[in-house]
Coordinates of C-alpha atoms and ligand atoms in Angstrom, one line a residue:
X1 CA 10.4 11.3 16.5
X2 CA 9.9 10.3 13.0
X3 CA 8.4 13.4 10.6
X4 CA 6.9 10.9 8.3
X5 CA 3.1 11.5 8.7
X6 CA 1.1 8.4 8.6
X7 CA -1.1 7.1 5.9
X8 CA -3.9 4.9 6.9
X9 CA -4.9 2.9 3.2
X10 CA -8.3 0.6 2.1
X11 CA -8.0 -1.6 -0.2
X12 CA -11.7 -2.8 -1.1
X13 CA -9.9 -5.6 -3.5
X14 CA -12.7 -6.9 -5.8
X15 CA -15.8 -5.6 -3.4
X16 CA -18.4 -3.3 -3.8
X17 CA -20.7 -2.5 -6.5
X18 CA -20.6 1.5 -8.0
X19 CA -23.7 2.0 -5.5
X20 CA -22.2 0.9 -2.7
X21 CA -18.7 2.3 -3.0
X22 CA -20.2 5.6 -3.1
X23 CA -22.0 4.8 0.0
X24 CA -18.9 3.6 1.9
X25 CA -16.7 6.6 0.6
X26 CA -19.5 9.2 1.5
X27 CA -19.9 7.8 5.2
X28 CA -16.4 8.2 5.6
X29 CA -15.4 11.5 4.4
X30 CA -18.3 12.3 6.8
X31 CA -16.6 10.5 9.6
X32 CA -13.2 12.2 9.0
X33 CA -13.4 16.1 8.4
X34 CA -11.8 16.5 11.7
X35 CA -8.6 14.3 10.8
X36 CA -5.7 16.4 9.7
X37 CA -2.7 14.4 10.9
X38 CA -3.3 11.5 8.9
X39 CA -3.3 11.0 5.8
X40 CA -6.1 9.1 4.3
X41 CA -6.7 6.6 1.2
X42 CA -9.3 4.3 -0.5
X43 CA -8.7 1.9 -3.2
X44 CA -11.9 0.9 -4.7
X45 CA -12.4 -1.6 -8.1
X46 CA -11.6 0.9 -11.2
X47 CA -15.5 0.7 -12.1
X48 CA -15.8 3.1 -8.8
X49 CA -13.0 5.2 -9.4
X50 CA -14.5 7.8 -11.1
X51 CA -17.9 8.3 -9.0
X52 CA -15.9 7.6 -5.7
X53 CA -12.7 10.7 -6.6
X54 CA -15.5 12.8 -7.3
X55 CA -17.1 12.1 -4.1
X56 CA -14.4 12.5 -2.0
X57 CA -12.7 15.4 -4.2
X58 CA -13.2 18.2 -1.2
X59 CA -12.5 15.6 2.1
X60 CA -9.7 14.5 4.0
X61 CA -10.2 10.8 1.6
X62 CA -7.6 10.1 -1.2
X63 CA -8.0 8.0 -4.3
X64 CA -6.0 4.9 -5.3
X65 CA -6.4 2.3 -7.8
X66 CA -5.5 -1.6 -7.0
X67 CA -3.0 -1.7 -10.1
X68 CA -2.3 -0.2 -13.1
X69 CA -0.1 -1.6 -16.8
X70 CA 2.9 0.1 -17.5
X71 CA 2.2 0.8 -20.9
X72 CA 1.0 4.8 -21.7
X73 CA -1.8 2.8 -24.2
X74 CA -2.1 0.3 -26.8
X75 CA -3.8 -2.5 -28.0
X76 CA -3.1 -4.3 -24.3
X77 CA -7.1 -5.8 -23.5
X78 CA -8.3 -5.2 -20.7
X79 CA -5.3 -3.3 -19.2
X80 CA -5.4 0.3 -17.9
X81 CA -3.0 3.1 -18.4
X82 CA -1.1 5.4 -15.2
X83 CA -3.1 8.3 -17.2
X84 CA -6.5 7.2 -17.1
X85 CA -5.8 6.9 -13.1
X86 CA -4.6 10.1 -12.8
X87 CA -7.6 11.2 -15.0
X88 CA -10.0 9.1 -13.2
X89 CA -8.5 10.9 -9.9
X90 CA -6.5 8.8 -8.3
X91 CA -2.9 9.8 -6.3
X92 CA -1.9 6.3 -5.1
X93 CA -1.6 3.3 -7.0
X94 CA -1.2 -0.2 -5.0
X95 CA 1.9 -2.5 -6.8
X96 CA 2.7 -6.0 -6.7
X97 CA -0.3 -6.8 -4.0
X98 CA 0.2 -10.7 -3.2
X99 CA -2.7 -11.5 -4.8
X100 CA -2.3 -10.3 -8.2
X101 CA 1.7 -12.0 -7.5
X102 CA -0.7 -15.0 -6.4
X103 CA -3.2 -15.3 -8.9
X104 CA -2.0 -13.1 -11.9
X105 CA 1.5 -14.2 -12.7
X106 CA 3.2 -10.6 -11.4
X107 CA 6.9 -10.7 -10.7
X108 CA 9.1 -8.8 -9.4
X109 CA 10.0 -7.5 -13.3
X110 CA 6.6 -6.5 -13.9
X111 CA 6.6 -4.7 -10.4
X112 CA 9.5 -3.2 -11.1
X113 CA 8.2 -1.6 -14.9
X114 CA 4.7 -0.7 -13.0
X115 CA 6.3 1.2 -10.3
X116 CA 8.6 3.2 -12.7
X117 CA 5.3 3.9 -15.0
X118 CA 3.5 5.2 -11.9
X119 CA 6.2 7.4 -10.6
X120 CA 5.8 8.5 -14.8
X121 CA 2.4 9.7 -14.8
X122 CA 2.9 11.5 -11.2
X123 CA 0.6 8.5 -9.3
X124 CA 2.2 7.6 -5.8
X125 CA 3.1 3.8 -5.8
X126 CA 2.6 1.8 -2.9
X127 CA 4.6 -1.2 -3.5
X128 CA 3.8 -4.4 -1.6
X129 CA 6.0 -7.4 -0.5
X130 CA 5.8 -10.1 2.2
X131 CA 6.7 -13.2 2.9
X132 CA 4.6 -16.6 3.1
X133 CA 4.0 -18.9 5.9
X134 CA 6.5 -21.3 5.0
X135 CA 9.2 -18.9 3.9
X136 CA 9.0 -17.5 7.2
X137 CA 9.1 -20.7 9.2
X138 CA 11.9 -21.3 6.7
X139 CA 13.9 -18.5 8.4
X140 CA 14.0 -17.0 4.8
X141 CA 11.9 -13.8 5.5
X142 CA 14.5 -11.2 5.4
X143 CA 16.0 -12.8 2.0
X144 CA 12.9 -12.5 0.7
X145 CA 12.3 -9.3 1.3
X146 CA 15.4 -8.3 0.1
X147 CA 14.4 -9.9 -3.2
X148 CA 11.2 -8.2 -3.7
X149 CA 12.7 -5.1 -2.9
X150 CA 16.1 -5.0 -4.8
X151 CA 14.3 -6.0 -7.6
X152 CA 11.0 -4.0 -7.4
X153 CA 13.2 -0.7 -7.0
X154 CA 15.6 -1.9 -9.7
X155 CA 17.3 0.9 -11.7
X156 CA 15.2 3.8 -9.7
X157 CA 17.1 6.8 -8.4
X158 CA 16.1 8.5 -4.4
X159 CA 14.7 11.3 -6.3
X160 CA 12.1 9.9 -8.1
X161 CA 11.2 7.8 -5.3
X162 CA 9.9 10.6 -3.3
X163 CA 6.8 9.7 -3.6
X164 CA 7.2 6.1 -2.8
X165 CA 5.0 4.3 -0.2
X166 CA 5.8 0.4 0.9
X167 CA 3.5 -1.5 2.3
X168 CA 5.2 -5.1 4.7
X169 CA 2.0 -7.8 4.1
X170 CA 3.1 -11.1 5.7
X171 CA 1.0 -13.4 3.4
X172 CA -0.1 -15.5 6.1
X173 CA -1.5 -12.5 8.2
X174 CA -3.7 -11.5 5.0
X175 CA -7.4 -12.0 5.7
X176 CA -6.9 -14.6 8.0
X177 CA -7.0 -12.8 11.7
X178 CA -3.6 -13.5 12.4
X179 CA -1.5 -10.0 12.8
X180 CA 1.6 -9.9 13.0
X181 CA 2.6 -8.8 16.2
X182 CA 3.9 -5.4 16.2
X183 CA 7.4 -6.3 17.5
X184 CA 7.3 -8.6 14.6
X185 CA 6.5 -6.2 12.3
X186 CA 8.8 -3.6 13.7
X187 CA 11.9 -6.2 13.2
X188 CA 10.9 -6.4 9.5
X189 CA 10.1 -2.9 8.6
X190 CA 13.6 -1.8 10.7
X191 CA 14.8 -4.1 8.5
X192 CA 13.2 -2.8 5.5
X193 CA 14.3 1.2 6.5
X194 CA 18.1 -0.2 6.9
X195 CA 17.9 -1.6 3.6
X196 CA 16.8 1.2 1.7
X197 CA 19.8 3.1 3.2
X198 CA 21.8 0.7 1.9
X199 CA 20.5 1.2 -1.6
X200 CA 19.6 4.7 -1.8
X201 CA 20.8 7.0 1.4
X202 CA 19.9 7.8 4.8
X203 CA 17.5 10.6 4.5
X204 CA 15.7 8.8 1.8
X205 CA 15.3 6.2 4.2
X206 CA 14.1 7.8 6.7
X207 CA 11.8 9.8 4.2
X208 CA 10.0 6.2 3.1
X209 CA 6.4 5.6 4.8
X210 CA 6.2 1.6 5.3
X211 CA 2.7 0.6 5.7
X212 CA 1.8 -2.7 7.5
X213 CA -1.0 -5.0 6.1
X214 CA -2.6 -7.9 7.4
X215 CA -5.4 -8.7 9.6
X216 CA -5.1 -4.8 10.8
X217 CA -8.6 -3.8 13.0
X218 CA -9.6 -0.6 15.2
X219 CA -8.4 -2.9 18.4
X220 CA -4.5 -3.2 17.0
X221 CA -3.9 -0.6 15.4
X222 CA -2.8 1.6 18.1
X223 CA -0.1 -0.7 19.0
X224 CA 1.3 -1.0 15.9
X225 CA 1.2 2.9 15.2
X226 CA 3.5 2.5 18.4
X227 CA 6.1 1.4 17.1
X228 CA 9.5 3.7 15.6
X229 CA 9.2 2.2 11.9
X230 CA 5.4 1.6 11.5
X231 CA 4.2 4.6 9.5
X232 CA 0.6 3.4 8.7
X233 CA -1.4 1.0 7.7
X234 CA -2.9 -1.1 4.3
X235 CA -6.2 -2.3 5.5
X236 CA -8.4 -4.7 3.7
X237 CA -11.5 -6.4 5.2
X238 CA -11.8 -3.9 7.8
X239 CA -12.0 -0.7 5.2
X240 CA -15.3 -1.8 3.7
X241 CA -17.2 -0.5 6.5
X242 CA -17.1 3.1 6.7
X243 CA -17.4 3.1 10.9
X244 CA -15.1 0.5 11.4
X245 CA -12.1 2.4 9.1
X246 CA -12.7 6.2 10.2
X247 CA -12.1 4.3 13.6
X248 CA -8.9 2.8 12.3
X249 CA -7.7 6.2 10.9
X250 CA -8.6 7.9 14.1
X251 CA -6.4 5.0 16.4
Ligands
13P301 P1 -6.9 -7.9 5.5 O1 -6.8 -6.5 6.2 O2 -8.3 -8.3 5.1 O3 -6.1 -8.9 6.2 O4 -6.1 -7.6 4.1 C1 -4.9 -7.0 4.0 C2 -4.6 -6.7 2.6 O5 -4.4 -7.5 1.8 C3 -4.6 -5.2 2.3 O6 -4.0 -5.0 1.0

């Protein structure tokens, strides 16, 4: 049996509106007072962040942000610091999400600077990586993994890591109803575990939560809790309704 204790993440990507995040993140601290062997996080757009971590200061509900730059501050436009996270009241940070990889030019390098910046300014770091559709029909899923991962945790000792969450996102299960399936996803996140004891240690490995993203609902999430390596989940469509993601956290 695994002591890692699970973490069940939102990430409301570019969604709701101040009003409405406050809403969501009300109705769910409501809806999980009574959870206490899970942990809990939301990740709403950085307008929110403030109004929502002040909402949910005295729940069960973390705060994490969606990204973050690397830099303490400067004249970077449009950019936001690991302080004004921290400040703003967040304990997670989400890295290296496909779609900022996708749409906003990030690379492994960049990961790699954010991820050290985070662990910095005390903020959690949830680093994402996953392969696409045709890398895995490829057969090149494990290489790529090993990729993101050798290179996102470049130059990063065990003991700052501590605080390090991965999250496994097969691209082609984001947003697009098709799950993994949770022996698929326990091969990769085995995988995943065996590797970081190849580049840190064993109990550092065994230490690491590794989420799952993609396509995750209230009707599979038990099954992939199930399995050895699974340690929680990175939920996106499904976490913007308070209901549906206090049932998720409560599998
Ligand atoms: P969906 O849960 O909507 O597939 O999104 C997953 C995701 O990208 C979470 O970061």
């Amino acid at each position: 049996m695994s002591t890692r204790r699970p973490l069940i993440a939102g990430n409301w990507k570019m969604y709701k509106t101040v009003a409405e995040a406050e809403e969501t993140a009300r109705a769910l601290a409501g809806q999980t007072t009574d959870v206490d062997s899970v942990d809990i996080m939301i990740a709403p757009p950085f307008t929110a962040l403030t109004h929502v971590a002040s909402l949910v200061k005295n729940s069960r509900v973390a705060v994490g942000a969606q990204n973050l730059f690397w830099e303490k501050e400067g004249a970077y436009t449009g950019e936001i610091a690991p302080g004004m996270l921290t400040e703003a009241g967040c304990r997670y940070v989400i890295i290296g999400h496909s779609e900022r990889r996708q749409h906003f030019g990030e690379t492994d390098e960049t990961v790699n600077k954010k991820i050290a910046a985070a662990l910095t300014a005390g903020l959690a770091p949830i680093l994402c990586i996953g392969e696409s559709e045709a890398q895995r029909e490829a057969d090149e899923t494990f290489s790529v993994l090993d990729k993101q991962i050798k290179r996102g945790l470049k130059d990063l000792f065990a003991n700052d890591l501590r605080e390090l969450v991965i999250a496994y996102e097969p691209i082609w299960a984001i947003g697009t109803g098709k799950t993994a399936t949770s022996e698929q996803a326990q091969q990769v996140h085995q995988f995943l575990r065996g590797l970081l004891a190849e580049l840190f240690d064993e109990p550092f490995a065994r230490s690491v939560r590794i989420l799952y993203g993609g396509s995750v609902k209230p009707d599979n999430i038990a099954e992939l809790m199930s399995m050895e390596d699974i340690d929680g989940a990175l939920v996106g469509g499904a976490s913007l309704n308070a209901e549906t993601f206090a049932r998720i956290v409560t599998y």
